Coordinates of C-alpha atoms in Angstrom, one line a residue:
X1 CA 18.9 9.4 62.6
X2 CA 17.1 12.8 61.0
X3 CA 15.8 15.0 63.2
X4 CA 13.0 17.1 61.8
X5 CA 12.1 20.7 62.5
X6 CA 9.9 22.2 60.6
X7 CA 8.0 22.1 62.9
X8 CA 8.7 23.5 66.1
X9 CA 6.1 23.6 67.6
X10 CA 6.5 19.7 68.5
X11 CA 9.8 20.3 69.2
X12 CA 9.5 21.3 72.6
X13 CA 6.7 23.8 74.1
X14 CA 7.2 26.7 72.4
X15 CA 9.8 27.7 69.4
X16 CA 13.5 27.9 68.8
X17 CA 15.6 27.9 66.8
X18 CA 18.0 24.4 66.7
X19 CA 20.3 25.7 69.0
X20 CA 18.1 26.2 71.8
X21 CA 15.6 23.1 71.0
X22 CA 18.7 20.9 72.7
X23 CA 17.9 21.7 75.8
X24 CA 14.2 20.2 75.6
X25 CA 16.0 16.9 74.7
X26 CA 16.3 14.2 76.5
X27 CA 20.0 14.3 77.6
X28 CA 21.9 12.2 75.6
X29 CA 20.1 12.6 72.3
X30 CA 20.8 16.5 73.1
X31 CA 24.9 15.5 73.4
X32 CA 24.4 13.8 69.4
X33 CA 22.6 16.9 68.7
X34 CA 24.8 19.4 70.2
X35 CA 28.3 17.5 68.8
X36 CA 26.3 17.5 65.0
X37 CA 24.8 21.2 65.5
X38 CA 28.7 22.2 66.3
X39 CA 30.1 20.7 63.4
X40 CA 27.4 21.7 60.8
X41 CA 26.1 19.2 59.2
X42 CA 22.9 19.7 56.3
X43 CA 21.3 17.2 55.2
X44 CA 23.2 17.1 52.6
X45 CA 26.6 16.9 54.1
X46 CA 27.1 20.9 53.2
X47 CA 29.2 22.9 55.6
X48 CA 27.0 26.0 56.2
X49 CA 29.1 28.1 54.4
X50 CA 27.2 26.4 51.2
X51 CA 23.8 26.0 53.1
X52 CA 23.2 29.0 55.0
X53 CA 23.2 29.4 58.8
X54 CA 20.6 26.9 60.1
X55 CA 17.0 27.6 60.6
X56 CA 14.0 26.3 62.0
X57 CA 13.3 24.1 58.9
X58 CA 16.5 22.4 58.7
X59 CA 17.3 18.7 59.0
X60 CA 20.1 17.6 61.3
X61 CA 22.2 13.7 61.0
X62 CA 22.7 12.5 63.8
X63 CA 25.2 9.6 64.0
X64 CA 24.0 6.1 65.1
X65 CA 26.7 5.2 67.6
X66 CA 26.3 2.0 69.4
X67 CA 24.5 4.5 72.6
X68 CA 22.4 6.8 70.4
X69 CA 19.2 5.8 71.5
X70 CA 17.6 5.8 68.1
X71 CA 20.2 3.0 68.1
X72 CA 17.9 -0.4 67.3
X73 CA 14.9 -0.9 69.4
X74 CA 16.2 2.8 70.9
X75 CA 12.6 4.8 72.0
X76 CA 12.9 7.5 69.6
X77 CA 13.3 5.7 66.5
X78 CA 10.5 3.7 65.1
X79 CA 8.9 7.4 64.8
X80 CA 11.1 8.7 62.5
X81 CA 11.1 5.7 60.8
X82 CA 7.6 5.4 60.5
X83 CA 8.6 9.6 59.4
X84 CA 10.5 7.8 56.1
X85 CA 13.7 9.7 58.0
X86 CA 16.8 7.0 57.4
X87 CA 19.9 7.5 58.7
X88 CA 22.4 9.5 56.2
X89 CA 25.6 7.0 54.7
X90 CA 28.0 10.0 54.0
X91 CA 29.3 12.3 56.1
X92 CA 27.4 12.1 59.1
X93 CA 29.0 14.8 61.0
X94 CA 30.2 17.2 58.2
X95 CA 33.0 14.7 57.6
X96 CA 34.0 11.3 56.3
X97 CA 33.6 9.1 59.7
X98 CA 33.7 5.3 60.6
X99 CA 30.4 5.6 61.0
X100 CA 29.2 5.7 57.0
X101 CA 30.0 3.7 54.3
X102 CA 33.1 3.3 52.7
X103 CA 33.0 4.6 49.0
X104 CA 33.3 2.4 45.8
X105 CA 36.8 2.4 43.9
X106 CA 34.8 4.5 40.4
X107 CA 33.1 7.0 42.8
X108 CA 36.3 7.9 44.9
X109 CA 38.2 8.7 42.1
X110 CA 35.6 10.3 40.6
X111 CA 36.1 12.1 43.9
X112 CA 39.1 13.0 43.6
X113 CA 39.5 13.8 39.9
X114 CA 36.6 16.8 40.7
X115 CA 38.7 18.3 43.9
X116 CA 41.8 18.1 41.6
X117 CA 39.4 20.6 39.6
X118 CA 38.4 22.9 41.6
X119 CA 41.8 23.2 42.9
X120 CA 43.2 24.3 39.9
X121 CA 39.6 26.4 38.8
X122 CA 40.6 28.5 42.7
X123 CA 37.8 27.1 43.8
X124 CA 39.0 24.9 46.4
X125 CA 36.5 25.0 49.7
X126 CA 37.2 22.3 51.9
X127 CA 39.9 23.5 54.6
X128 CA 38.4 26.5 54.5
X129 CA 36.0 25.2 56.4
X130 CA 38.1 22.6 58.5
X131 CA 36.9 23.3 62.0
X132 CA 37.7 21.8 65.6
X133 CA 33.9 20.8 65.7
X134 CA 34.9 18.2 63.0
X135 CA 37.6 17.1 63.9
X136 CA 36.7 16.0 67.4
X137 CA 33.5 14.0 65.4
X138 CA 36.6 12.4 63.3
X139 CA 38.0 12.0 66.8
X140 CA 35.2 10.6 68.5
X141 CA 33.4 7.9 65.6
X142 CA 36.6 7.3 64.0
X143 CA 37.6 7.5 60.4
X144 CA 36.3 5.7 56.8
X145 CA 39.1 7.4 54.3
X146 CA 37.1 6.9 50.4
X147 CA 40.7 6.9 48.8
X148 CA 44.3 5.9 49.9
X149 CA 46.8 7.5 48.5
X150 CA 51.4 6.9 48.0
X151 CA 52.9 10.0 47.2
X152 CA 56.4 12.4 47.7
X153 CA 57.6 13.3 50.8
X154 CA 58.3 16.5 49.0
X155 CA 57.0 19.7 50.5
X156 CA 55.7 20.1 47.2
X157 CA 53.0 17.7 47.1
X158 CA 50.2 18.6 49.5
X159 CA 47.9 15.4 48.6
X160 CA 45.2 16.8 50.9
X161 CA 45.2 20.0 49.2
X162 CA 45.7 19.3 45.9
X163 CA 42.2 17.0 46.2
X164 CA 40.6 19.8 47.8
X165 CA 39.6 17.0 50.7
X166 CA 39.7 17.3 54.0
X167 CA 40.7 15.5 57.0
X168 CA 39.2 11.5 57.8
X169 CA 38.3 11.7 53.6
X170 CA 42.5 10.6 52.5
X171 CA 44.6 8.0 53.8
X172 CA 48.2 9.3 53.3
X173 CA 51.6 7.6 52.5
X174 CA 54.7 9.2 51.5
X175 CA 57.8 9.0 51.0
X176 CA 60.6 9.9 49.0
X177 CA 59.9 8.9 45.7
X178 CA 56.6 7.5 46.7
X179 CA 58.7 4.2 46.0
X180 CA 57.9 0.2 47.0
X181 CA 60.6 -0.3 45.4
X182 CA 62.6 -2.1 48.8
X183 CA 59.8 -3.7 49.9
X184 CA 58.9 -0.6 52.6
X185 CA 56.9 -2.6 54.9
X186 CA 55.3 0.7 56.6
X187 CA 53.9 1.5 53.8
X188 CA 52.7 -1.4 52.2
X189 CA 51.1 -3.0 55.3
X190 CA 49.8 1.1 56.1
X191 CA 48.1 0.0 52.7
X192 CA 46.6 -3.4 54.0
X193 CA 45.0 -1.1 57.2
X194 CA 43.9 0.9 54.9
X195 CA 42.6 -1.7 52.6
X196 CA 41.3 -4.0 55.1
X197 CA 40.1 -2.6 58.6
X198 CA 39.6 0.8 57.4
X199 CA 37.8 -0.6 53.8
X200 CA 39.4 2.4 51.4
X201 CA 38.6 0.8 47.7
X202 CA 40.9 2.7 46.0
X203 CA 44.9 2.7 46.0
X204 CA 46.2 6.2 43.9
X205 CA 50.2 5.5 43.7
X206 CA 51.1 9.5 43.0
X207 CA 54.2 10.5 41.5
X208 CA 55.3 14.2 40.2
X209 CA 57.4 16.7 37.8
X210 CA 61.0 17.2 39.0
X211 CA 61.3 14.4 41.7
X212 CA 63.8 14.9 44.0
X213 CA 65.0 11.4 44.9
X214 CA 63.5 9.7 40.6
X215 CA 66.6 12.3 39.4
X216 CA 69.2 11.0 42.2
X217 CA 68.4 7.3 41.6
X218 CA 68.6 8.6 37.1
X219 CA 72.0 10.4 38.1
X220 CA 73.2 7.4 40.1
X221 CA 72.3 4.7 38.6
X222 CA 73.8 6.4 34.5
X223 CA 76.9 7.1 36.6
X224 CA 77.2 3.6 37.9
X225 CA 76.6 2.4 34.5
X226 CA 79.4 4.6 32.9
X227 CA 82.2 3.0 35.0
X228 CA 80.5 -0.5 34.3
X229 CA 80.2 -0.9 38.7
X230 CA 77.9 -1.0 40.8
X231 CA 76.9 1.0 43.1
X232 CA 77.9 0.0 46.9
X233 CA 75.5 2.1 49.5
X234 CA 77.0 4.3 52.2
X235 CA 74.1 5.6 53.4
X236 CA 70.6 4.9 54.2
X237 CA 69.5 6.8 50.9
X238 CA 71.9 5.7 48.8
X239 CA 70.1 2.5 49.2
X240 CA 66.4 4.0 48.1
X241 CA 68.2 5.2 44.9
X242 CA 69.8 2.4 44.5
X243 CA 66.5 0.6 44.8
X244 CA 65.1 3.0 42.6
X245 CA 68.1 1.4 39.6
X246 CA 65.7 -1.1 37.7
X247 CA 63.3 1.4 37.2
X248 CA 65.2 4.2 36.0
X249 CA 66.8 1.6 33.7
X250 CA 63.4 0.4 32.1
X251 CA 62.6 4.4 31.2
X252 CA 66.0 4.4 29.6
X253 CA 65.0 1.2 27.6
X254 CA 61.7 3.0 26.8
X255 CA 62.7 6.1 25.5
X256 CA 66.0 4.8 23.5
X257 CA 68.7 5.8 21.6
X258 CA 70.5 8.6 23.2
X259 CA 67.6 10.5 25.8
X260 CA 68.7 13.0 28.0
X261 CA 69.9 12.4 32.0
X262 CA 66.6 15.0 31.9
X263 CA 64.3 13.0 29.9
X264 CA 65.1 9.3 31.3
X265 CA 63.9 11.2 34.9
X266 CA 60.5 12.7 33.2
X267 CA 59.9 9.0 32.3
X268 CA 60.8 7.3 34.9
X269 CA 58.0 9.3 37.5
X270 CA 55.6 7.6 35.6
X271 CA 57.3 4.2 35.2
X272 CA 57.7 4.1 38.9
X273 CA 54.4 5.0 39.7
X274 CA 53.8 1.9 37.3
X275 CA 56.5 -0.3 39.6
X276 CA 54.7 1.1 42.8
X277 CA 51.1 -0.6 42.0
X278 CA 53.0 -3.8 40.6
X279 CA 55.1 -4.1 43.7
X280 CA 52.0 -4.1 46.1
X281 CA 50.4 -6.3 43.4
X282 CA 53.1 -9.0 45.0
X283 CA 53.3 -8.1 48.2
X284 CA 50.4 -7.7 49.7
X285 CA 48.8 -11.1 49.3
X286 CA 45.1 -10.4 50.6
X287 CA 45.1 -7.0 48.3
X288 CA 45.7 -8.5 45.3
X289 CA 43.0 -11.1 46.6
X290 CA 40.3 -8.0 46.7
X291 CA 42.1 -5.8 43.5
X292 CA 41.5 -9.7 41.5
X293 CA 36.9 -9.6 42.4
X294 CA 37.2 -6.2 41.6
X295 CA 36.8 -4.8 45.5
X296 CA 40.0 -2.9 45.5
X297 CA 41.2 -0.5 42.7
X298 CA 45.1 0.4 42.0
X299 CA 45.3 3.6 39.9
X300 CA 47.9 5.7 38.9
X301 CA 48.7 9.3 38.7
X302 CA 51.4 12.1 38.4
X303 CA 51.7 15.7 40.1
X304 CA 52.5 18.4 37.9
X305 CA 54.1 20.9 40.8
X306 CA 54.1 24.2 38.6
X307 CA 50.5 23.8 37.4
X308 CA 49.2 22.0 39.7
X309 CA 47.2 19.7 37.9
X310 CA 47.5 15.9 38.8
X311 CA 47.5 13.4 35.8
X312 CA 45.6 10.5 35.8
X313 CA 47.1 7.1 34.5
X314 CA 44.6 4.7 34.1
X315 CA 45.3 1.1 36.2
X316 CA 48.0 -1.5 35.8
X317 CA 48.2 -1.8 31.5
X318 CA 49.4 -5.8 32.3
X319 CA 47.7 -5.9 36.1
X320 CA 45.8 -9.3 34.9
X321 CA 49.3 -10.8 34.0
X322 CA 50.5 -9.3 37.7
X323 CA 47.9 -10.9 39.1
X324 CA 48.8 -14.2 37.5
X325 CA 51.9 -14.4 39.6
X326 CA 52.5 -15.3 43.3
X327 CA 54.0 -13.9 46.4
X328 CA 57.1 -12.3 46.8
X329 CA 56.9 -11.1 49.8
X330 CA 57.9 -14.7 52.1
X331 CA 61.2 -14.3 53.1
X332 CA 62.2 -11.2 52.4
X333 CA 63.9 -8.6 55.2

């Protein structure tokens, strides 16, 4: 809740800075305010580096937690309500925590777009302002990520940095090829957790250029075609590459003619992104139902590892058709 220090004389016997005033507050309220001050939370949700150091006229935020004396019926809530100081719904402690509201899909998508623009312009600031106090706030008050991103395990594709997103902002899942081709339970199940338990409204499938998994799958598929024989997986990696074969085949059909292996692999990156969306909708009944109602959106994107630019592809072009299909996850092993 908002705690206004515009008139320090009302907060304690002698005018003090906000940090010094903590000593004059009831112990429980003092503890919460100390966390807020350490986290550097301004009423606009900006870091101190962006708004300046705390001043006697600053308003600082406190979270509405069960043991908070400002909770419903607490002795300090009524005066703040009469003063019109409503609790903030975003960035209560300078980072997104479980105390904050979920972010609608359209808004979350725009935040990702804006974050990538900052990254491209060299104006990314988020990770410079990460502090142990903010990490402690996340540990104490839980997570409420605005989006979930399925990315590749490639070390050249750091998801949070690309979108200038701090800890607690994005629920990130990564594997080789950012794929659900084999009904990976860990990925699909984790996405269900992010949507159903954490309130995520946007799921983004993020591929990238020069993807090693897609390149390997393309080579495996083309070699099998030349031999006119399938590939017998010898290792777990082989199973992954063979599982991506339908995506490579679709990419080859899309290009037609005598497309090179390099062109097929590049096309397969985007095909794989849309395939991931389709697979999730077919594997997860709960997410499919939320997409049907419009509560959740699935989007695709491709990251250029040479420039840092993220190309946003939108939702699946055949979304209505996919939503009309039945789940295919039951019975899979």
